[in-house]
XYZ file of C-alpha atoms in Angstrom:
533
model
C 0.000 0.000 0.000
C 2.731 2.329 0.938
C 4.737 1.913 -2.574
C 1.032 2.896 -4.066
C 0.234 5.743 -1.899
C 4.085 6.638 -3.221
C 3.664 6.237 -7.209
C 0.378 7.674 -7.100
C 1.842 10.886 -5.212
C 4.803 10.241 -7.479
C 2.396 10.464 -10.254
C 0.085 13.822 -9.000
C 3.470 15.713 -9.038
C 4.989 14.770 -12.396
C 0.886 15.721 -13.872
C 1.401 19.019 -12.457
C 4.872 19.500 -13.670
C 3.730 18.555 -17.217
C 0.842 20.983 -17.045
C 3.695 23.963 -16.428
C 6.487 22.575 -18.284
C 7.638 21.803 -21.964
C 9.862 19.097 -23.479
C 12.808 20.359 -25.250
C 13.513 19.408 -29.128
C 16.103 16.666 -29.501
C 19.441 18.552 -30.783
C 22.878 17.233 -32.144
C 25.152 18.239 -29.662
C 28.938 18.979 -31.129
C 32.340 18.631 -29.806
C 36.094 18.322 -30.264
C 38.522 17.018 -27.964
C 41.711 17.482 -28.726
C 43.626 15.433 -27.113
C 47.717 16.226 -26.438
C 50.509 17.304 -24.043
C 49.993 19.280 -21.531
C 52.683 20.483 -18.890
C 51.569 20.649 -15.311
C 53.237 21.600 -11.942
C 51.987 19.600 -9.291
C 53.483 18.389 -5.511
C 56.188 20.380 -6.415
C 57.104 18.623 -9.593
C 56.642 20.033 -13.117
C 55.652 17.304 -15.897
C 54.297 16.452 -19.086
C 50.905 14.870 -18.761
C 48.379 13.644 -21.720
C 44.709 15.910 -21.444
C 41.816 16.906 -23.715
C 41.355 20.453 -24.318
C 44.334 21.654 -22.326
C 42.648 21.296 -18.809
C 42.522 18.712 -16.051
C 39.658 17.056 -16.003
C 38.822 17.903 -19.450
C 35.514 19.576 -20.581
C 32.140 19.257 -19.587
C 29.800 17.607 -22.607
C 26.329 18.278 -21.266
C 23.177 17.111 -23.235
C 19.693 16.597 -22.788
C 18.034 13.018 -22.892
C 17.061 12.195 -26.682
C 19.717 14.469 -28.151
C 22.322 13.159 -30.283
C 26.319 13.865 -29.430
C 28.750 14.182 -31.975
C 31.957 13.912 -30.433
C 35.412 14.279 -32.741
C 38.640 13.295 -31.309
C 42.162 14.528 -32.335
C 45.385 12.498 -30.915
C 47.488 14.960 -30.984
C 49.233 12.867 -28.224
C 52.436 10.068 -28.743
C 49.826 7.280 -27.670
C 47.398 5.371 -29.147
C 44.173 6.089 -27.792
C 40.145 6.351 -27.460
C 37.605 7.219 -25.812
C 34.714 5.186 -23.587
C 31.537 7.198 -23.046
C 30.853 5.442 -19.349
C 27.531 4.277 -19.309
C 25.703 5.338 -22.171
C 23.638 2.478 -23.592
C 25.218 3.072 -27.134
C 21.663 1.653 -28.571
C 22.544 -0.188 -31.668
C 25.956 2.215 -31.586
C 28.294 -0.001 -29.917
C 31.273 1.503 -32.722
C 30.998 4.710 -30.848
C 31.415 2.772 -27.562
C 35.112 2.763 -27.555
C 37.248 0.345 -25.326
C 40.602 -0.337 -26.961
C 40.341 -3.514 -29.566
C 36.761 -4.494 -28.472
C 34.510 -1.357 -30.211
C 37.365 -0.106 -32.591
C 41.142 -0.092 -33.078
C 42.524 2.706 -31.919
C 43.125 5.908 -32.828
C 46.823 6.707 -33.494
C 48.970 9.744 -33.274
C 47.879 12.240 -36.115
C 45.008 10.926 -36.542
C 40.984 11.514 -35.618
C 38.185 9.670 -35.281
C 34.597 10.985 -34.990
C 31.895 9.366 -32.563
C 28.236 9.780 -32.814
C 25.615 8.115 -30.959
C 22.112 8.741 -29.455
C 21.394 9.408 -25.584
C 18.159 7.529 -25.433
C 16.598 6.839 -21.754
C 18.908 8.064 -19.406
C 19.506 10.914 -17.380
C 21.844 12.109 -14.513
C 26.040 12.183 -14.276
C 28.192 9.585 -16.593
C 31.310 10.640 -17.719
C 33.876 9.849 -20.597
C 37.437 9.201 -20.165
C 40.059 7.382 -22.600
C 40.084 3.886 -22.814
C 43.705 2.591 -23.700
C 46.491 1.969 -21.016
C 45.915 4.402 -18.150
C 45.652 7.484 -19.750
C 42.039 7.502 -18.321
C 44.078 8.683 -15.411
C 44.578 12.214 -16.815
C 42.326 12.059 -20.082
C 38.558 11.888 -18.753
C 35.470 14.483 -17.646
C 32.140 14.458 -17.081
C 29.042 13.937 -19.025
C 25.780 15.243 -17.836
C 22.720 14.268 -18.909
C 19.753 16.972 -18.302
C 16.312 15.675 -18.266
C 14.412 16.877 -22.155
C 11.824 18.186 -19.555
C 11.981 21.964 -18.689
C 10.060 24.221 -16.851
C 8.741 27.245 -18.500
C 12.558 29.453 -17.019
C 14.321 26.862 -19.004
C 15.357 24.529 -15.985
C 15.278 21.127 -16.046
C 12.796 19.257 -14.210
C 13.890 16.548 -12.061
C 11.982 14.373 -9.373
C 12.790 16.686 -6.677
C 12.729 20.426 -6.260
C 15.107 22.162 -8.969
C 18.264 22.831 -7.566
C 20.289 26.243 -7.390
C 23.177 24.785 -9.781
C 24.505 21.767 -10.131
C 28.557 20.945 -9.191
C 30.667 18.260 -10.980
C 32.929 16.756 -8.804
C 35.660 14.851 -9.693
C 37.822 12.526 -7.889
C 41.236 11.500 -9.249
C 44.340 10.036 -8.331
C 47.424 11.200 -9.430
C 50.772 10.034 -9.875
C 54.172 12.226 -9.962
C 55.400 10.490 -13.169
C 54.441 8.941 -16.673
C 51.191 6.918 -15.953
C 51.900 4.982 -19.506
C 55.487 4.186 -18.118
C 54.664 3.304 -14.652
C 51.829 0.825 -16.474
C 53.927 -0.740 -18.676
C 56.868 -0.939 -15.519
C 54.226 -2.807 -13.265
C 53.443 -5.284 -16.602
C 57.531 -5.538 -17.021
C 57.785 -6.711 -13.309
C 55.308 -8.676 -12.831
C 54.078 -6.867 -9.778
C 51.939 -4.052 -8.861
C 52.484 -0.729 -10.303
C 54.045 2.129 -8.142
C 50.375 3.508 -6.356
C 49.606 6.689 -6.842
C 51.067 10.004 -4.835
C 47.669 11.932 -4.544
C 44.082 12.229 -5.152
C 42.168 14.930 -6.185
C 39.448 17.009 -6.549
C 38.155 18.417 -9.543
C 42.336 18.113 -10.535
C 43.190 19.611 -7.277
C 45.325 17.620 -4.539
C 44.024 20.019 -1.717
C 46.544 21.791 0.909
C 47.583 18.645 2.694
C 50.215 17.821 -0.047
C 53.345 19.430 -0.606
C 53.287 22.647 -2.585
C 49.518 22.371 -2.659
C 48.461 25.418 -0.799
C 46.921 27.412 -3.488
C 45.995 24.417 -5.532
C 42.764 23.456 -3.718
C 39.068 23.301 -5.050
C 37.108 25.526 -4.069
C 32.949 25.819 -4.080
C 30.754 29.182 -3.514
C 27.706 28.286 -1.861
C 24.957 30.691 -0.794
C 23.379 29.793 3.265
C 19.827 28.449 2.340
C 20.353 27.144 -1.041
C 20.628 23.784 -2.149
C 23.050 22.506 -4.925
C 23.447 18.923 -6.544
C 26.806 17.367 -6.577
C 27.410 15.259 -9.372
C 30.005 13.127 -7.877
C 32.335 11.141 -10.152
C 35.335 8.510 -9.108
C 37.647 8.695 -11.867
C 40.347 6.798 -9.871
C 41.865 4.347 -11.327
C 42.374 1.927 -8.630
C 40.682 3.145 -5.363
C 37.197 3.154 -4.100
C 36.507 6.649 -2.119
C 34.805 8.178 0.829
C 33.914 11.299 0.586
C 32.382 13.755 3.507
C 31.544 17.799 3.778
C 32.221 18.714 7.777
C 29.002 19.471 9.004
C 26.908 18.277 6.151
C 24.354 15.823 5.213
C 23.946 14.702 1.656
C 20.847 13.325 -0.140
C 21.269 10.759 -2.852
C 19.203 10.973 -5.575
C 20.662 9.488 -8.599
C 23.783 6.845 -8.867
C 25.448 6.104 -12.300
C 22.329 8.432 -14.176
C 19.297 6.665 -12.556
C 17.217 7.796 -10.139
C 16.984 6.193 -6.852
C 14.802 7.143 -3.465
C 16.223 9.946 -1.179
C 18.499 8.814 0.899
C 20.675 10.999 3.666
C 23.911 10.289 4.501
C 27.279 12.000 5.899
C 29.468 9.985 3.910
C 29.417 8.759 -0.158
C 31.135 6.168 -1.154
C 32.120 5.358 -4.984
C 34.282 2.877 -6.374
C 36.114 3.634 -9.962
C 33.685 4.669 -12.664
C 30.722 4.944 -10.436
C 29.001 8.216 -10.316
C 26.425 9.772 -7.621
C 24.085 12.644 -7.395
C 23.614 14.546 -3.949
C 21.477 17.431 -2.973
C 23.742 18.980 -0.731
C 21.700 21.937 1.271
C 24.124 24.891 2.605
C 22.283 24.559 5.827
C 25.069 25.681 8.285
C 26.111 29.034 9.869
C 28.399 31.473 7.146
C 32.031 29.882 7.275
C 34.400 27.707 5.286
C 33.806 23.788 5.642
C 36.767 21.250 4.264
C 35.156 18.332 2.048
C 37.440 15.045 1.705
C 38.249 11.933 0.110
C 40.537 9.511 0.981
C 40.210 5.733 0.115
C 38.486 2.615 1.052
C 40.856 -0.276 1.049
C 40.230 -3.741 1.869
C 43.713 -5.555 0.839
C 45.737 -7.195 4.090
C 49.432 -5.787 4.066
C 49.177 -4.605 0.289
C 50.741 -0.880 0.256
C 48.452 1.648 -1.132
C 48.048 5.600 -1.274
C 47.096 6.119 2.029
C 46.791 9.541 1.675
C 44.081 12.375 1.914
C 42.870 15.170 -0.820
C 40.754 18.079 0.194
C 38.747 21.038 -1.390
C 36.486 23.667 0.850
C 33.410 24.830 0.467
C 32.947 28.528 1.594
C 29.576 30.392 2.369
C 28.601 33.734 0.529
C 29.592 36.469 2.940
C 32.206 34.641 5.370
C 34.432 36.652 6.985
C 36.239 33.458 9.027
C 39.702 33.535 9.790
C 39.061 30.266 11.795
C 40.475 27.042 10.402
C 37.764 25.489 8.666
C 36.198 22.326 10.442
C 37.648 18.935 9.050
C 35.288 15.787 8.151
C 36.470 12.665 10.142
C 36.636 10.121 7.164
C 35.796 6.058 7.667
C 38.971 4.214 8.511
C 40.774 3.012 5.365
C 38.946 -0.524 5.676
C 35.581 0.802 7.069
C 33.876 -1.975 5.778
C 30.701 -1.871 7.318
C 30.354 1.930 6.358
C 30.865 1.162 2.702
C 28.117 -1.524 2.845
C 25.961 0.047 4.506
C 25.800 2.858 2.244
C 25.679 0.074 -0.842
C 23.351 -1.752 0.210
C 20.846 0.871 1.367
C 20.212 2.565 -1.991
C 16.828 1.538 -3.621
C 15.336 2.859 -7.112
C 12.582 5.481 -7.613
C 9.527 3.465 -8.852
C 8.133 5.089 -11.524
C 10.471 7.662 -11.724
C 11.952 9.011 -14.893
C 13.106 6.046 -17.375
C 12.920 3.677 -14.552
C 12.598 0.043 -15.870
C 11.172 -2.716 -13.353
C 12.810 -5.739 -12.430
C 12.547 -8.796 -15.208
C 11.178 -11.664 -13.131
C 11.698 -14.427 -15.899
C 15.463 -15.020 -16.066
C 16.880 -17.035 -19.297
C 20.390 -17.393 -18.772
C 22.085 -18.104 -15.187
C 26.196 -17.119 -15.117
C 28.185 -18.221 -11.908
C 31.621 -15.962 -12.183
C 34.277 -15.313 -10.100
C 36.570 -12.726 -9.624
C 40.408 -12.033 -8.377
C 43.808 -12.066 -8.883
C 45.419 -15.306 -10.009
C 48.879 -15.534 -11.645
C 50.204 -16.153 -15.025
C 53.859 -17.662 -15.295
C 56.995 -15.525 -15.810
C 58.476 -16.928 -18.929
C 61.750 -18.090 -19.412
C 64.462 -15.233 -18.870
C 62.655 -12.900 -17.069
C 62.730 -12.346 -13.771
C 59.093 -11.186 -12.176
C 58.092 -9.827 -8.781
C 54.543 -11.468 -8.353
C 54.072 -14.132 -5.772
C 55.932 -17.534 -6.389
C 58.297 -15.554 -9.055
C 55.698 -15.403 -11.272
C 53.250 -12.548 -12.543
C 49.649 -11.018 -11.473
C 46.972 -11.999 -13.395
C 43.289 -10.722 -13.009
C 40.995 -13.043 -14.165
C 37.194 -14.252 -14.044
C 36.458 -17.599 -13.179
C 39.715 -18.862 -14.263
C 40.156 -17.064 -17.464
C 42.551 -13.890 -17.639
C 41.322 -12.016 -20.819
C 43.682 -10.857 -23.717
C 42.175 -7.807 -26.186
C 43.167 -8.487 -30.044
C 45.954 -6.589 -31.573
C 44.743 -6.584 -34.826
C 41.329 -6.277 -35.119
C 38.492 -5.199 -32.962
C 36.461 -8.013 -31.798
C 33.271 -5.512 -32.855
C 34.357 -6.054 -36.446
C 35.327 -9.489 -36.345
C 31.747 -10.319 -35.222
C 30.380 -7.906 -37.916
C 32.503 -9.333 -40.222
C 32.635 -12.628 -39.607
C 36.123 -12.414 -38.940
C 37.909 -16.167 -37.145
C 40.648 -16.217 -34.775
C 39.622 -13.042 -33.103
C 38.112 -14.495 -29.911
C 36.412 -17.688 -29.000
C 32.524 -17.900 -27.308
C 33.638 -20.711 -25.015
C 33.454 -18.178 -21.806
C 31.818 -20.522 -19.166
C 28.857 -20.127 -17.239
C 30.525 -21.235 -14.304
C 34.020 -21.201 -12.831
C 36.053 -24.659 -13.936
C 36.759 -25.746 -10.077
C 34.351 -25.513 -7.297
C 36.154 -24.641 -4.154
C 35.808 -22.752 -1.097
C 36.125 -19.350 -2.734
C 36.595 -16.710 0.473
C 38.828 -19.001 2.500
C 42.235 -17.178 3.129
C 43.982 -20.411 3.803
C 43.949 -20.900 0.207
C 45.070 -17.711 -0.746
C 48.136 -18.835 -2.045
C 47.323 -22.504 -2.993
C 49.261 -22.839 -6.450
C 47.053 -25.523 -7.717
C 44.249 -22.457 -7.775
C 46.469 -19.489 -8.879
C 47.124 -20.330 -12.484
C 44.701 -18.779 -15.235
C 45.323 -19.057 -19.041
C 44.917 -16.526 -21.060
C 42.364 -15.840 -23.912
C 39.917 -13.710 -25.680
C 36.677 -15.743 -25.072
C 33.099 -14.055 -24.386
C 29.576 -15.270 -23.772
C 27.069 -15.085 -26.321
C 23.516 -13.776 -25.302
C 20.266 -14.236 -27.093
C 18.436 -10.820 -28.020
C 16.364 -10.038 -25.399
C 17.286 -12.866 -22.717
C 16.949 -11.788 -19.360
C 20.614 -12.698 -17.516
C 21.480 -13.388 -14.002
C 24.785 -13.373 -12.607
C 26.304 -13.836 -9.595
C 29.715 -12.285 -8.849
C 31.799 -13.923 -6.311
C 34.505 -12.637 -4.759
C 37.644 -14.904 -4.241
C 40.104 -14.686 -1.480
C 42.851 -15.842 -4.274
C 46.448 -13.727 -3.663
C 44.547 -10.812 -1.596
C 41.113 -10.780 -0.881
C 39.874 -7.372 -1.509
C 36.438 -5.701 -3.037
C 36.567 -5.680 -7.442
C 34.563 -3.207 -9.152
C 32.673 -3.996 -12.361
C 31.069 -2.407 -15.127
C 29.239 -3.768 -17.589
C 29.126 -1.611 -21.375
C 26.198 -0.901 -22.991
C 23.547 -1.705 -20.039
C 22.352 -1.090 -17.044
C 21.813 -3.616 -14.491
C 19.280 -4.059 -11.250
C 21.719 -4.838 -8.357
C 19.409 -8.301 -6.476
C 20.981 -8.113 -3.158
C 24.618 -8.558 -2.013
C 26.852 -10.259 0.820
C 29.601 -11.756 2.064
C 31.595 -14.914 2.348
C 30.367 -17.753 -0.529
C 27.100 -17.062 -2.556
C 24.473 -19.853 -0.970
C 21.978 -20.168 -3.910
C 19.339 -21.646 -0.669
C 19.688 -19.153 1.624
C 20.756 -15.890 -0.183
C 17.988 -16.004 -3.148
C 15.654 -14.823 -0.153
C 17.446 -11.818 0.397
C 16.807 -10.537 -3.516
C 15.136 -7.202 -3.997
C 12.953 -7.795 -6.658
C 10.967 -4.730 -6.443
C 12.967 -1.642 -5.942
C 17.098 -3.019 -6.944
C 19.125 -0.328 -7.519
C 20.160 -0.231 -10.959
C 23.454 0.545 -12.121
C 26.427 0.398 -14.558
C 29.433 -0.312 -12.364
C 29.175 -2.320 -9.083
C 31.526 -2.767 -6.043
C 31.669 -6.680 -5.675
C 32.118 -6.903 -1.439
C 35.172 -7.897 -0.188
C 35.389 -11.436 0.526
C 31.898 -10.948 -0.673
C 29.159 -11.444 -3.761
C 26.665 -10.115 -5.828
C 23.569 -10.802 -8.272
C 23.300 -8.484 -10.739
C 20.376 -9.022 -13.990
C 19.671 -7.310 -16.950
C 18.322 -7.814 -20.007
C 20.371 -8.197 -23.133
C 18.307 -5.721 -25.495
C 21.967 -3.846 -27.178
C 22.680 -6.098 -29.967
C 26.396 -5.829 -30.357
C-alpha cells in the first residue's frame, strides 16, 4: 500500500509539472577534444601529462536526454588512444562505444576519429574518459545528462525540487610520473604498479600535499540554497569516501538513474561509479573542508594512504578560523561502505525507470580475483611464487586483439579473433573466500584468452559475482558496457543459492552500470540483453 500511496503521489506531481512545463527538441550536440601534451606543476614537480582540451579534467559535454552527441577526437598525443563514453547504452551504436580492440582499433597519433551516438533513456552524471592503457588517469570528464523536460525558465525538471546549480565533482588520483610508463613498468615486473602520490578534486590535490596550498578546489555556496553534486570517481584503482564537515547529503541518482532519497554524511564510490547529492548549505556562514581519501580492503598490500581536500565557503564569510575537518571512515571501514551500498533503492516510476525482469533465461556463476600467469623463461618477475599477477574471471585472464576489434570481427565474420567458449561457471568448485587458500598454487594459475559469452536478443541474464580470497582478498569493481543492471541483493563470504535467493530485492534493486563486488563478498546483478552488439 505504501509503494502505491508513493507512485500515485509520485504520479500527481509529475501531472502538475507537465501541465507547467515543456519538453525540449532533440538537438545534435557537437564537440572536439583534442587530445595532447599538456605540462603541469603539481606536488612540487613540473611534468608532461596527456589531457583533452588543455585542462585537467577535461571539458564538460552536457546534453539533454534524446539528443544526439557528436563527439570528434584529435590524438594529438604520442599514444594510441580512445575514448569510452561510461555508461551510455550506445543503442545499436556499440562503434561509438570505444574500449581499446573491443569497439574499434585505436586511434593513433595524427590521426581523428569521430563518434556519434544517441542518448536515449537516461539521465543524470556519466562521464567519458580514454580507454587505452591508463591514460584515463589524466584524459577523462564528465558527461551530464539533463532531463528533455523543462520548466517554462528553461530549468530542467527533475523528481525533486530544482536545484540552485549543479557541481561536478571529480575525484582522481594522481601520480608524480608517466602513468603509460609506470603501467607498462608494473606489466615488465610482474608486480603491482608504483600507487599513486595523490588524489584529487576536480584536478586539485588540496593543501595537505606538498606545494599544494593554493591548488585546492574551491565551491561558492549561498546559506539556504541547495546545490546537486554530481560526484564522479575517476580513480583508477581506489574506491573513495567522501564527507563535507558538518553536512548531510541526499542521494538521488547513482550512475544516471534515479533512486529514493536517501541521507547520509558519507558517499562512497568505487572507480567509474558516479552519484548525485542534494547537498543543502544549511550551516552558519564559514568555510567547511570536504574530503576523500580511500576505502581499502587488501591485508598488508601498500596503497596511497593519503588524503585530498577542497572547501566549500559560504557567501559572505568573513572566518579567519580554520575550517572544520570531516572525520573520514577508517581506510577498511567496511561496514560503512556496505551500509551505504546496500541501502540505496530505485525510484519506482520515476523518470526512465525500468522494473525488475522476473523471468530469467540465462544463469552465469563468475568469479573474480587475482590469479597468476607464469613468468616466462628469462625474465625475472616480482609477483608471488616468481611469477606474474593476473586478473581473471572464473579462471580465465582475458587478452584484447591486436589486430582487429572483436566488434568487427563479429560484424565481419572475422575467425581467430576471440572464442565464445566463456563458461557459465568457474572450472573448479572450491571454497572461494577461505584465506587459507590464498596462495594454494594448484588455484592461482589462469590461461589466457579472448573468449566471451554469447547472449540471445532479449534474454533476461542473471549473474552472480563472487569474490575470491585468491592472492589478496579485496572488493573488485565492475562495469558492464552498454547496459544497465538491477543490483538483487549482495553479501559476504560464498554465494548460498538456498539461503541468499531470499534476500533478492525484486521490487525496488538499484540499478546501475558499475558495481563494487564486497570484499570477501558477492553479488547478483540481472539485466536484459536488449543492445545487440
Amino acid at each position: 500500500m505504501a509503494i502505491r500511496s508513493s507512485f500515485a503521489l509520485l504520479l500527481a506531481f509529475s501531472l502538475a509539472l507537465l501541465a507547467s512545463s515543456q519538453v525540449s527538441s532533440a538537438a545534435i550536440v557537437k564537440h572536439s577534444l583534442y587530445v595532447k601534451n599538456l605540462t603541469v606543476n603539481k606536488l612540487c614537480k613540473e611534468q608532461v601529462i596527456i589531457a583533452a582540451n588543455g585542462t585537467l579534467p577535461g571539458p564538460i559535454i552536457s546534453v539533454h536526454e534524446g539528443d544526439t552527441l557528436v563527439v570528434e577526437v584529435l590524438n594529438q598525443s604520442p599514444y594510441n588512444i580512445t575514448i569510452h563514453w561510461h555508461g551510455v547504452f550506445q543503442l545499436l551504436s556499440g562503434w561509438a562505444d570505444g574500449p581499446e580492440y573491443a569497439t574499434q582499433c585505436p586511434i593513433s597519433p595524427g590521426h581523428g576519429y569521430t563518434y556519434r551516438f544517441n542518448i536515449t533513456g537516461q539521465e543524470g552524471t556519466l562521464w567519458w574518459h580514454a580507454h587505452s592503457t591508463w591514460l584515463r588517469a589524466t584524459v577523462h570528464g564528465a558527461l551530464i545528462i539533463h532531463p528533455r523536460i523543462i520548466d517554462p525558465l528553461g530549468r530542467s525538471l527533475y523528481p525533486f525540487p530544482i536545484p540552485e546549480k549543479d557541481i561536478p565533482i571529480l575525484l582522481g588520483e594522481w601520480w608524480n610520473g608517466n602513468v603509460v610508463d609506470i603501467e607498462n613498468e608494473g606489466f615488465a615486473s610482474g608486480g603491482v604498479p608504483d600507487n599513486s602520490d595523490a588524489y584529487t578534486i576536480n584536478g586539485n590535490p588540496g593543501d595537505l600535499y606538498p606545494c599544494s596550498k593554493n591548488d585546492m578546489y574551491t565551491l561558492e555556496v549561498v546559506q539556504g540554497k541547495t546545490y546537486m553534486l554530481r560526484i564522479i570517481n575517476a580513480a583508477l584503482n581506489n574506491q573513495l569516501f567522501f564527507k563535507i564537515a558538518n553536512h548531510y547529503m541526499k542521494v538521488v541518482a547513482v550512475d544516471a538513474v534515479y533512486t529514493n532519497p536517501y541521507v547520509t554524511n558519507v558517499v562512497v564510490v568505487a572507480p567509474g561509479q558516479t552519484t548525485d547529492v542534494l547537498l543543502t548549505a544549511n550551516q552558519p556562514i564559514g568555510s567547511y573542508y570536504m574530503a576523500a581519501h580511500p576505502y581499502f580492503t587488501a591485508v598488508g598490500v601498500p596503497f596511497d594512504n593519503t588524503t585530498t581536500r577542497g572547501i566549500i565557503v559560504y557567501e559572505g564569510s568573513t572566518s579567519v578560523a580554520a575550517p572544520p575537518m570531516p572525520v573520514l571512515p577508517a581506510f577498511n571501514d567496511t561496514p560503512t561502505a556496505h551500509k551505504f551500498f546496500s541501502n540505496l533503492t530505485a525510484l519506482i516510476g520515476g523518470p526512465h525507470w525500468v522494473p525488475v525482469p522476473l523471468q530469467v533465461d540465462e544463469h552465469m556463476f563468475i568469479t573474480v580475483g587475482l590469479n597468476l600467469d607464469h613468468c616466462g623463461a628469462n625474465s625475472t618477475c616480482v609477483g608471488p611464487f616468481g611469477q606474474r599477477l593476473s586478473a581473471c574471471m572464473s579462471n580465465q585472464s582475458f587478452v584484447f586483439p591486436k589486430t582487429l576489434s572483436m566488434l568487427q570481427a563479429f560484424f565481419d565474420g572475422t575467425s581467430g579473433i576471440y572464442t565464445t567458449d566463456f563458461p557459465d561457471n568457474p572450472p573448479l568448485v572450491f571454497d572461494y573466500t577461505n584465506t587459507s587458500l590464498s596462495f594454494n598454487q594448484s588455484l592461482l594459475f589462469a590461461p589466457k584468452g579472448t573468449k566471451v559469452k554469447k547472449l540471445r536478443y532479449n534474454s533476461v541474464v542473471e549473474i552472480v559475482l563472487q569474490n575470491t580470497a585468491l592472492i589478496g582478498i579485496e572488493n573488485h569493481p565492475i562495469h558492464l558496457h552498454g547496459f544497465n543492471f538491477h543490483v538483487l541483493a549482495q553479501g559476504f563470504g560464498n554465494y548460498d543459492n538456498t539461503k541468499d535467493r531470499h534476500k533478492f530485492n525484486l521490487v525496488n534493486p538499484q540499478s546501475r552500470n558499475t558495481i563494487a563486488v564486497p570484499v570477501g563478498g558477492w553479488a547478483v546483478i540481472r539485466f536484459q540483453s536488449n543492445n545487440p552488439g
